[in-house]
Short mmCIF file of C-alpha atoms and ligand atoms in Angstrom, two decimals:
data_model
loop_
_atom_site.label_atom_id
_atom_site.label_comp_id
_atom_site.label_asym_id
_atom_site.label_seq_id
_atom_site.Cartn_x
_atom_site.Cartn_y
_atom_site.Cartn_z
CA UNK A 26 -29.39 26.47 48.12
CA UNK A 27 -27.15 24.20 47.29
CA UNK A 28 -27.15 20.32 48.80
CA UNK A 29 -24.68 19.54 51.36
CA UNK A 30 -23.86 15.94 52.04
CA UNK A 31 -21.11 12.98 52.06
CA UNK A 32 -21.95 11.29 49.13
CA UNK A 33 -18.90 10.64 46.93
CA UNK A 34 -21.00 9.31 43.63
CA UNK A 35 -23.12 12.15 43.36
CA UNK A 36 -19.99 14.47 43.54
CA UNK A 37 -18.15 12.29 40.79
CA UNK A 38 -21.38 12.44 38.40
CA UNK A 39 -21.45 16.42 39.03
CA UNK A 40 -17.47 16.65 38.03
CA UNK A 41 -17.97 14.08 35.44
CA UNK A 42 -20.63 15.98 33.54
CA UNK A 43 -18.91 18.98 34.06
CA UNK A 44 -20.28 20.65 36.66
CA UNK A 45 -18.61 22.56 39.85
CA UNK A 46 -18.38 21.00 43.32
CA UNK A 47 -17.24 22.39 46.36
CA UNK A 48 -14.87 19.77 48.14
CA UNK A 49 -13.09 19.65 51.69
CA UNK A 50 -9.93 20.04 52.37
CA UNK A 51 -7.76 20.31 55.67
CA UNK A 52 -7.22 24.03 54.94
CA UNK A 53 -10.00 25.29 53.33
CA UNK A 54 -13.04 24.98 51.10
CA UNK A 55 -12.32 24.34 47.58
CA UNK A 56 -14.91 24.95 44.59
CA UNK A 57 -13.80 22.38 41.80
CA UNK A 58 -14.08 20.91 38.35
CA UNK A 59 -12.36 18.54 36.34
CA UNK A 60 -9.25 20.30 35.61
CA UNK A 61 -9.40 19.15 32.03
CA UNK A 62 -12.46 20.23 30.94
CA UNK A 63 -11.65 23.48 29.85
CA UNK A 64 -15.75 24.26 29.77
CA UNK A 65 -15.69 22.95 33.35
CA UNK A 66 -13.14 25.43 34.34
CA UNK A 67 -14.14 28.36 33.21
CA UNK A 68 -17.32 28.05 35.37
CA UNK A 69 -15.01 28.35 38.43
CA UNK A 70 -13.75 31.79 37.00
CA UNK A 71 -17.48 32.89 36.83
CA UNK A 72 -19.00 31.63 39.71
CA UNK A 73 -16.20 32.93 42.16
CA UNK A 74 -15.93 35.99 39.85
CA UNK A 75 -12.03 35.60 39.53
CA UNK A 76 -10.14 36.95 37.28
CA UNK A 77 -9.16 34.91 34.44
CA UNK A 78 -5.01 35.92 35.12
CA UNK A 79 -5.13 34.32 38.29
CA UNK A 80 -4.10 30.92 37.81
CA UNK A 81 -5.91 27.70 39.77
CA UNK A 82 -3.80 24.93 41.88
CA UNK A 83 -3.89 21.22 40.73
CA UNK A 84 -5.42 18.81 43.29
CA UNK A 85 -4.49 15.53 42.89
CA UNK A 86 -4.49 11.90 45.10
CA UNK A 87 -1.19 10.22 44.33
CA UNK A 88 2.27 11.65 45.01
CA UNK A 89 3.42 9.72 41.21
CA UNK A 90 0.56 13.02 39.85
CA UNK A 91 3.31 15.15 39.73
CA UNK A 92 4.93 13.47 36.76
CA UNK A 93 1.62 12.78 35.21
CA UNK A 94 0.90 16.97 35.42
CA UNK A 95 4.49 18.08 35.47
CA UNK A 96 7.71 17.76 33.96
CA UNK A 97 11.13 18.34 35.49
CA UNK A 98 10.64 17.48 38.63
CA UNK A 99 13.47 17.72 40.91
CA UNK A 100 15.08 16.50 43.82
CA UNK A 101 14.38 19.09 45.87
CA UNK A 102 10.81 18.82 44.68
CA UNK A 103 10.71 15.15 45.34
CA UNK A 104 12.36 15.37 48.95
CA UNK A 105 9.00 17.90 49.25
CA UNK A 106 6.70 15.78 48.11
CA UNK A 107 8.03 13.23 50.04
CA UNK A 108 7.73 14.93 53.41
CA UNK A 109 5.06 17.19 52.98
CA UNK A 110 2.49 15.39 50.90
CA UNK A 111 -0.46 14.54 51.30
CA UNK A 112 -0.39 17.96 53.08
CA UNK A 113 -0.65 22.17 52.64
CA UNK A 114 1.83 22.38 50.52
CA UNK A 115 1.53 23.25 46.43
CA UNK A 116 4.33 22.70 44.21
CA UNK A 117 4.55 25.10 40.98
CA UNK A 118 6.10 22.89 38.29
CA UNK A 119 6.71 23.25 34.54
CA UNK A 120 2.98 21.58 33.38
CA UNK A 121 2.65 19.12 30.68
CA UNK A 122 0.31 19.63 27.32
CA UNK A 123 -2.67 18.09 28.93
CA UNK A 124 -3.25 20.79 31.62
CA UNK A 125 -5.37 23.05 29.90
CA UNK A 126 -4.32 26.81 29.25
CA UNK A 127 -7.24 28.10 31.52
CA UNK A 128 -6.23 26.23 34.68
CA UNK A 129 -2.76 27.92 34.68
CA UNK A 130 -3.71 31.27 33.04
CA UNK A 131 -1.73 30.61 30.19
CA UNK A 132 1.80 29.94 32.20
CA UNK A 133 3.68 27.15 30.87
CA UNK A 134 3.96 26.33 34.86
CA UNK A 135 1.37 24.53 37.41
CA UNK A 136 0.68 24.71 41.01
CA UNK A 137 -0.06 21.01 42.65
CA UNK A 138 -1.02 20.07 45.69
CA UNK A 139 -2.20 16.45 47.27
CA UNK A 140 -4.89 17.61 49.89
CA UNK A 141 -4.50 15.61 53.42
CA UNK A 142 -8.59 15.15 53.22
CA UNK A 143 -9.95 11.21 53.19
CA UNK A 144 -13.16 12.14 51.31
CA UNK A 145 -11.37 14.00 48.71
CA UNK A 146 -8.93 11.58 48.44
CA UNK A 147 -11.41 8.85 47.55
CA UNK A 148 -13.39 11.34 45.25
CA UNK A 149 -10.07 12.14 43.65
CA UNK A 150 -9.11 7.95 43.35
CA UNK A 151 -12.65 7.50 41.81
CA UNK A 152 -12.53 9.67 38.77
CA UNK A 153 -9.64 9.71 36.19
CA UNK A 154 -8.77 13.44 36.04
CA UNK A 155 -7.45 16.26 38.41
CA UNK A 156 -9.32 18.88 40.02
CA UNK A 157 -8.97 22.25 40.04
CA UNK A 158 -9.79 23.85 42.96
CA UNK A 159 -9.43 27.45 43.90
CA UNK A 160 -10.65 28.92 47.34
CA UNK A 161 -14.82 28.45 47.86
CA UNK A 162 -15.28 31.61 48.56
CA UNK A 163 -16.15 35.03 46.31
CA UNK A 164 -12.68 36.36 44.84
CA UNK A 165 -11.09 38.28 47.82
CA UNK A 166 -13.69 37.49 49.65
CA UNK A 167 -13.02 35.40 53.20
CA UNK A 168 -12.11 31.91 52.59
CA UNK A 169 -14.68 28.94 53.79
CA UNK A 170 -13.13 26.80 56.55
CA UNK A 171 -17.17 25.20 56.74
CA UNK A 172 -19.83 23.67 54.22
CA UNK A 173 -21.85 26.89 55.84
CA UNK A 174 -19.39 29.15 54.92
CA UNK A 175 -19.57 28.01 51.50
CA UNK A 176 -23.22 27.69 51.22
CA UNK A 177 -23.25 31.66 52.17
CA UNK A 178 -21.29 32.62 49.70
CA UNK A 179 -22.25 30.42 46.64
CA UNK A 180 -24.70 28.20 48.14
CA UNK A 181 -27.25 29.97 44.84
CA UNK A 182 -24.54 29.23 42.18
CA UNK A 183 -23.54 25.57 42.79
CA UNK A 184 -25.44 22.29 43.56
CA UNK A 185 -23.31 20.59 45.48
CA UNK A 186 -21.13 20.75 48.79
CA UNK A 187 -19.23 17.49 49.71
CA UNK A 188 -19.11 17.87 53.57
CA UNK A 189 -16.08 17.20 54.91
CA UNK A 190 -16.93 18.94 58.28
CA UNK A 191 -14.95 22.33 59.38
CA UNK A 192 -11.33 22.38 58.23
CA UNK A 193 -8.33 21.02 60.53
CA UNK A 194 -5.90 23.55 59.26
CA UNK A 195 -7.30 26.32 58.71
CA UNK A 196 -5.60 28.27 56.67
CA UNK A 197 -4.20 27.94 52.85
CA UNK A 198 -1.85 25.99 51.35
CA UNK A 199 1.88 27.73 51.31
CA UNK A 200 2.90 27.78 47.30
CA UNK A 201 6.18 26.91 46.60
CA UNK A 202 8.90 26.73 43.40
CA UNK A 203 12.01 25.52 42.85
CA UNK A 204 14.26 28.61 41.13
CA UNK A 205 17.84 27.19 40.42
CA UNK A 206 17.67 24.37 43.32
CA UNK A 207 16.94 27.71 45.34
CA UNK A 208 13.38 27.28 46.82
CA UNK A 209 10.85 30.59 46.88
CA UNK A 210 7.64 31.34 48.75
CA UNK A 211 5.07 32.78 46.56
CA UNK A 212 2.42 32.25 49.18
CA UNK A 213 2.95 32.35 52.79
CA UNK A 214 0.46 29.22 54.62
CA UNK A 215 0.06 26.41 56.48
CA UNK A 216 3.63 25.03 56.06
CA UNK A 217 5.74 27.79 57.47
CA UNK A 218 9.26 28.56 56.07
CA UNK A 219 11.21 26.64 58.95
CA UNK A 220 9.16 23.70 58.00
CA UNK A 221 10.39 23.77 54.75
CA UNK A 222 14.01 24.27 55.67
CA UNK A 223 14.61 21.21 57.68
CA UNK A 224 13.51 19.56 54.69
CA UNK A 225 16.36 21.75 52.67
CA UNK A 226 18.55 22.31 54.75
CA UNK A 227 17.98 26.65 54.31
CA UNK A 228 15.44 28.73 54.80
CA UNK A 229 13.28 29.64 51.40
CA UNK A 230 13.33 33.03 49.90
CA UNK A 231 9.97 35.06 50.11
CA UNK A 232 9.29 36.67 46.53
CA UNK A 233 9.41 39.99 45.90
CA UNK A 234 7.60 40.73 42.74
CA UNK A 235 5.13 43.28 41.35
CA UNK A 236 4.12 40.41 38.62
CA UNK A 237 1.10 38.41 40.47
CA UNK A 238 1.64 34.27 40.35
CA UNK A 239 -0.21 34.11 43.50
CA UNK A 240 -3.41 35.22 45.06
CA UNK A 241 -1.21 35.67 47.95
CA UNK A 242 0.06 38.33 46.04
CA UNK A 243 -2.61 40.40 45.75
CA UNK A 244 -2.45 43.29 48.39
CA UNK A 245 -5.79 42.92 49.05
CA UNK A 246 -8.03 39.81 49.78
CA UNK A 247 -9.80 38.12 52.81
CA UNK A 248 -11.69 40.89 52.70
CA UNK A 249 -14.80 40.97 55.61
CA UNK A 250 -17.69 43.52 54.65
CA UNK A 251 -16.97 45.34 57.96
CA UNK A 252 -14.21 47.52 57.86
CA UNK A 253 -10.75 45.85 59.39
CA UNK A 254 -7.87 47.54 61.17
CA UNK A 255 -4.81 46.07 62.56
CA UNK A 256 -3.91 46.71 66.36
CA UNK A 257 -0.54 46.93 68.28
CA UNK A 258 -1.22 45.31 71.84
CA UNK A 259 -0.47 47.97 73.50
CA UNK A 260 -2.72 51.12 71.46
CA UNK A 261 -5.43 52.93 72.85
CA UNK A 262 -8.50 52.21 72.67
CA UNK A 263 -9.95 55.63 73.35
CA UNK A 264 -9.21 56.45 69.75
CA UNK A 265 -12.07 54.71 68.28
CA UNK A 266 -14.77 54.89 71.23
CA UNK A 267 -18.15 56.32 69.26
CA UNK A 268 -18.20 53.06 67.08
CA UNK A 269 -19.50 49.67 67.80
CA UNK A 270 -16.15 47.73 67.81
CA UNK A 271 -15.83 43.62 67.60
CA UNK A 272 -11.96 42.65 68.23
CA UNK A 273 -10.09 40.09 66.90
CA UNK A 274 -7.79 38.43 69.81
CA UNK A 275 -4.94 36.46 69.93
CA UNK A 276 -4.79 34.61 73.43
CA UNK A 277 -6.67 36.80 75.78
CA UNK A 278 -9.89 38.72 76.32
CA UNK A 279 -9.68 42.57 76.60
CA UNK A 280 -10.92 42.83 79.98
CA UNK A 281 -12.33 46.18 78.92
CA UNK A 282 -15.18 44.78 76.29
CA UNK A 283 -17.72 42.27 76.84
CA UNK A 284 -16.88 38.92 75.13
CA UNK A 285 -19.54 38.64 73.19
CA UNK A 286 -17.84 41.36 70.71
CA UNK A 287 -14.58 39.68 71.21
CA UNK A 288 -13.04 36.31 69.14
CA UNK A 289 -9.84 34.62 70.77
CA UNK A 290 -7.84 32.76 68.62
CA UNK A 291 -6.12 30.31 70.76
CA UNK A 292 -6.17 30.95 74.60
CA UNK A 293 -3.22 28.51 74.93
CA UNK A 294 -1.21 30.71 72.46
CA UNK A 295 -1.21 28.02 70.16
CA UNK A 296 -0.78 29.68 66.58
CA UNK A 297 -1.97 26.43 64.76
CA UNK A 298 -4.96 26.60 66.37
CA UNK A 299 -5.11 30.03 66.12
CA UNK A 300 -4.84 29.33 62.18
CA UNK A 301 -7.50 27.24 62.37
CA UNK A 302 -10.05 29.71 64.02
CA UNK A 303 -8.84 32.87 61.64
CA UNK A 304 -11.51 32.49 59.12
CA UNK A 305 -13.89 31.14 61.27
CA UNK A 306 -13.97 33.81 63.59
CA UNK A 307 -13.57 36.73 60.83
CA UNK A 308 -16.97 35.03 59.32
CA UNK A 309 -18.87 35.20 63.00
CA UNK A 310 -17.47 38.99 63.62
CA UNK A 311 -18.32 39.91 60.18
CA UNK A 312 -21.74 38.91 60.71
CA UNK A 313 -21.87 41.72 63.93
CA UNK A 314 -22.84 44.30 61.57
CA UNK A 315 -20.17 46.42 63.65
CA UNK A 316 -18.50 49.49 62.56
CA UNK A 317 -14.97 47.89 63.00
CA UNK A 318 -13.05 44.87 63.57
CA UNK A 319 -9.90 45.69 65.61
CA UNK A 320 -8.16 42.95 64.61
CA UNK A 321 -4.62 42.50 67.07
CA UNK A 322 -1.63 40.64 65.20
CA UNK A 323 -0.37 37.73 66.40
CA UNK A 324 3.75 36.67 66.76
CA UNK A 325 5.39 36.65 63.70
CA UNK A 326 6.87 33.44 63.28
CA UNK A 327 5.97 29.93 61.34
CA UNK A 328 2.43 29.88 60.63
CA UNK A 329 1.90 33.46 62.43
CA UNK A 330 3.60 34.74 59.53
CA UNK A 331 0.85 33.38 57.44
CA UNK A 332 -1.88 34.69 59.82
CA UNK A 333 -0.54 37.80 59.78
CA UNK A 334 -0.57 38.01 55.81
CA UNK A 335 -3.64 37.00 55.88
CA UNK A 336 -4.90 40.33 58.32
CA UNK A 337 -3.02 42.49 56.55
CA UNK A 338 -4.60 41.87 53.23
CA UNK A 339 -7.90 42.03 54.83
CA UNK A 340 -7.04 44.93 56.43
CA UNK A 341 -5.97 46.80 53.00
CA UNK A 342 -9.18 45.65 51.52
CA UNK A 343 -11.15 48.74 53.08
O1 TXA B 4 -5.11 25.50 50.44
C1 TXA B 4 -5.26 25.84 49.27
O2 TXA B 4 -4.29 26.07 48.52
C2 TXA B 4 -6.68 26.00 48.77
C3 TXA B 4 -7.37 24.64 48.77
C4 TXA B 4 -8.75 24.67 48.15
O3 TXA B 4 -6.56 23.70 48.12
N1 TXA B 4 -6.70 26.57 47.46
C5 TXA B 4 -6.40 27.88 47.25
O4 TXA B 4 -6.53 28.27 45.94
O5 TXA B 4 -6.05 28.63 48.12
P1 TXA B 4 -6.59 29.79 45.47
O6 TXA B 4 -7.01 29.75 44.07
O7 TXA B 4 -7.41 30.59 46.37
O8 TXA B 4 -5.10 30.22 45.50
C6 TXA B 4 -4.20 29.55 44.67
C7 TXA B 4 -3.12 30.43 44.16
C8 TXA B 4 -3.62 31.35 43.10
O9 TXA B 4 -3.77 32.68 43.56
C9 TXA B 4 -2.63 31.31 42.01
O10 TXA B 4 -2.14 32.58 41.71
C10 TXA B 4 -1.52 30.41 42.56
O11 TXA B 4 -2.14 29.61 43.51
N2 TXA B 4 -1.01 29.65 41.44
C11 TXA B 4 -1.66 28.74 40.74
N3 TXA B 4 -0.90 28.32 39.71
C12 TXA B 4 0.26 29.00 39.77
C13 TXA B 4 1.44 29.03 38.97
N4 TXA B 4 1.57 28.27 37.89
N5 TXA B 4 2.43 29.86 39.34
C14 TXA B 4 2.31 30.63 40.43
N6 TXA B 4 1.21 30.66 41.22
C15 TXA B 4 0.19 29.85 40.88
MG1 MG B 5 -8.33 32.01 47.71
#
């Protein structure tokens, strides 16, 4: 069991002597250590049982950080920062010496992001180093939008939970870089392509790569222990009636199943709230023990985009 609490000092003393602590955010759960400890790092890799070629985002509590970490930063990345910061939005950057090799898996580039979370923010002012923070959750596992969630899934590995309450976004950080003043998605989230083109003036590519920078990336993740298929509105339901079914919704019951099994994302249609409940509500149908979640996709535009990324990798996982 690990302790879950508000108190700042004891987190600091944790990072300070090395040790992991899972910190709030307003997307999701984070699990961090001083991001240059090396030693402190690599504990993040084994206690989320990550591979070591996925790289880990900078966390940081000024927007100046990003020359401290970084080099070359732009104007386009500086227009970013200025807009978008503290916010859901990390910034991959050529990284400077002192950014360990582990936290970037060896790329000569780092993701950094200034969380919009007041706790973290003063944890971050109080100690003189970055964090690194990957999702608190189990590698490809569901990501923790709760202290609960991440007590459930590492709660026996770490010692501390800095509770920030449940998370206002939702939903993780988009991932951005700068490619020739040209600016590229690696990681579809809460900051949704339009967003970021009325800050540019034109919409950002989406990359298209078999290499993985990104956890995004990976064609599988979010993964719920019960199986996970997508839905069109409109399919049958007949097709899967001898299983015990929980649905995923996004604005309306099915008037067909009792609501118990069911989870509505936003009744008002509201897809930022409807980001907000996704992991929630995969965690509470998960915990059904059904045969299937019937999960329905919702419209595919700013943040649904990143929704529906997110269902579709959970969805592959099985
Ligand atoms: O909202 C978020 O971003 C949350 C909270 C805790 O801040 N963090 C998060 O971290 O989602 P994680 O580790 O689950 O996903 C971060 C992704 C990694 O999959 C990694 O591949 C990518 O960021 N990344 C990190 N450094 C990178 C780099 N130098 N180039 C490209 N991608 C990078
Ligand atoms: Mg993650």
């Amino acid at each position: 069991m690990a302790l879950i609490g508000k108190d700042i000092l004891y987190a600091k003393k944790l990072l300070e002597k090395g040790e992991l602590v899972s910190i709030p955010t307003e997307t999701v759960y984070g699990l961090a250590a001083n991001a240059l400890l090396p030693d402190a790092v690599v504990k993040i890799f084994e206690v989320k049982n990550r591979p070591y070629f996925d790289p880990l985002i900078l966390h940081v509590s000024k927007k100046d950080d990003i020359e401290r970490y970084g080099k070359n930063i732009t104007t386009i990345i500086r227009k970013l920062i200025e807009h978008f910061w503290p916010g859901p939005l990390s910034i991959v950057v050529e990284k400077k010496n002192i950014i360990p090799d582990v936290v970037t898996s060896g790329l000569p580039t780092v993701a950094i992001r200034m969380p919009n979370h007041s706790l973290t923010l003063s944890l971050l002012d109080s100690v003189n180093f970055p964090l690194s923070a990957p999702s608190a959750n189990v590698f490809g596992k569901i990501s923790p939008t709760s202290p609960q969630h991440v007590e459930k899934q590492l709660g026996n590995k770490i010692k501390f939970i800095l509770d920030g309450g449940k998370t206002l976004v939702g939903i993780e950080s988009t991932i951005v870089r700068v490619n020739r003043e040209k600016l590229i998605i690696l990681r579809e989230g809460a900051v949704s392509a339009e967003d970021l083109a009325e800050i540019t003036g034109e919409m950002p590519e989406k990359i298209k790569t078999q290499k993985i920078t990104a956890s995004g990336q990976f064609e599988k993740h979010y993964a719920t222990h019960t199986p996970l298929k997508i839905i069109r509105p409109d399919e049958d339901l007949n097709n899967y009636t001898n299983k015990h079914i929980v649905f995923l919704r996004f604005k309306e019951y099915l008037s067909s199943v009792a609501t118990d099994f069911q989870r509505v994302l936003s009744f008002h249609a509201d897809l930022h709230e409807a980001a907000k409940n996704l992991f929630q509500y995969l965690h509470e149908l998960d915990e059904m023990n059904a045969d299937l979640i019937l999960a329905e996709s919702v419209p595919d535009t700013g943040i649904g985009r990143a929704i529906n990324d997110r269902l579709k990798k959970a969805a592959a996982s099985h």
